[in-house]
């Protein structure tokens, strides 16, 4: 099969198996080049391990820390003559590289919100690893079936209280368009918190603790975003922001609980980056394409892997782990620097369809987006036949 990118709005419905492997390999090489992370954990569970920040965390844990990793993710497997999703191919490539390096790597493809998947993870930990030292929680999901009630909740990306008008970019045609979003209902806010808040993270910690598979000094980290004023109405002060508030509250509760056994729970606030999850948020892709331009000009640009390498260094090399006044790790520190935000704001006020290509890093955005699906990687012959079916 010859595999080409087929984009539909903010998603690409094809993924290139060898391209995805090359992308994973770039991350592995980056982490290897940085050298080992001192005091890194040796047994790591990553929930949301197949793409974006979760995959970058797994690569960092394995190739920066020499960790055995267990990944949990939700992807469509390939079949003979049918492509799988990018995360399917990423996971196969990661496991292959990890095993070639002599590292344990197994994965569960299933619904992390469910009790059976948690049990499966616990069974594997018991059988293969004994205990785990670190749980990374990196889920981004549009829906959740509650494991106790069976109720399905859907998350929405909407402002609270009043309608919000701003501009956004159509990343298919690179048009800057006005966008108006009606405020969320109370039910939508509650549902978004159910999907993206802290309850499921707590359930993972509860299940691991009850099963006795947490090593002494166990740490856990979940990911959040804050961002600047210009995205606040849709992000921090919107439905997703309410969910992130709940996640942060959960971090405090878990931290207090785990501290008794010398453990820790943190939220890490990460940088805005092109991932499958972020490209679906209105307004954010325009902000990201301006941010990339500014951060690249200042030599401060990072992708998921650079961010996660820095996070692991903070978690395990810096004593104590530096946190802000709310107890959060701030890997978004460079994004939020005053000079960066002032420059982005100035571009934001001017940007239109006509000057978009001059003001924003549209090429960089597009390149990163396609890379998520294995396209545009050096050394891959995209005109050649490729085998779509890779067994996990
Ligand atoms: P992503 O879409 O790249 O990754 C999401 C992961 O979750 C994938 O591995 C997917 O398989 C997995 N997943 C989704 N539903 C699942 C389910 N039911 N069961 C098992 N696995 C499931 O997203 P991302 O951007 O890397 O986001 C990860 C976290 O980082 C989120 O909490 C997000 O809010 C946060 N974050 C993202 C950004 C950003 O700009 N992308 C910035 C800061 C924080």
Short mmCIF file of C-alpha atoms in Angstrom, two decimals, residues 24 27-29 31 54-65 69 94 305:
data_model
loop_
_atom_site.label_atom_id
_atom_site.label_comp_id
_atom_site.label_asym_id
_atom_site.label_seq_id
_atom_site.Cartn_x
_atom_site.Cartn_y
_atom_site.Cartn_z
CA UNK A 24 9.85 7.48 17.51
CA UNK A 27 12.86 10.89 19.99
CA UNK A 28 14.92 7.92 21.16
CA UNK A 29 18.05 9.44 19.61
CA UNK A 31 17.06 11.28 24.67
CA UNK A 54 2.72 10.23 27.15
CA UNK A 55 4.84 8.65 24.42
CA UNK A 56 7.58 11.22 25.03
CA UNK A 57 7.48 10.36 28.75
CA UNK A 58 7.83 6.68 27.96
CA UNK A 59 10.76 7.26 25.60
CA UNK A 60 12.45 9.44 28.25
CA UNK A 61 11.88 6.90 31.04
CA UNK A 62 13.27 4.06 28.93
CA UNK A 63 16.15 5.66 27.07
CA UNK A 64 17.06 8.37 29.60
CA UNK A 65 16.52 6.31 32.72
CA UNK A 69 7.96 0.51 30.93
CA UNK A 94 8.88 1.94 20.71
CA UNK A 305 10.46 15.00 23.84
#
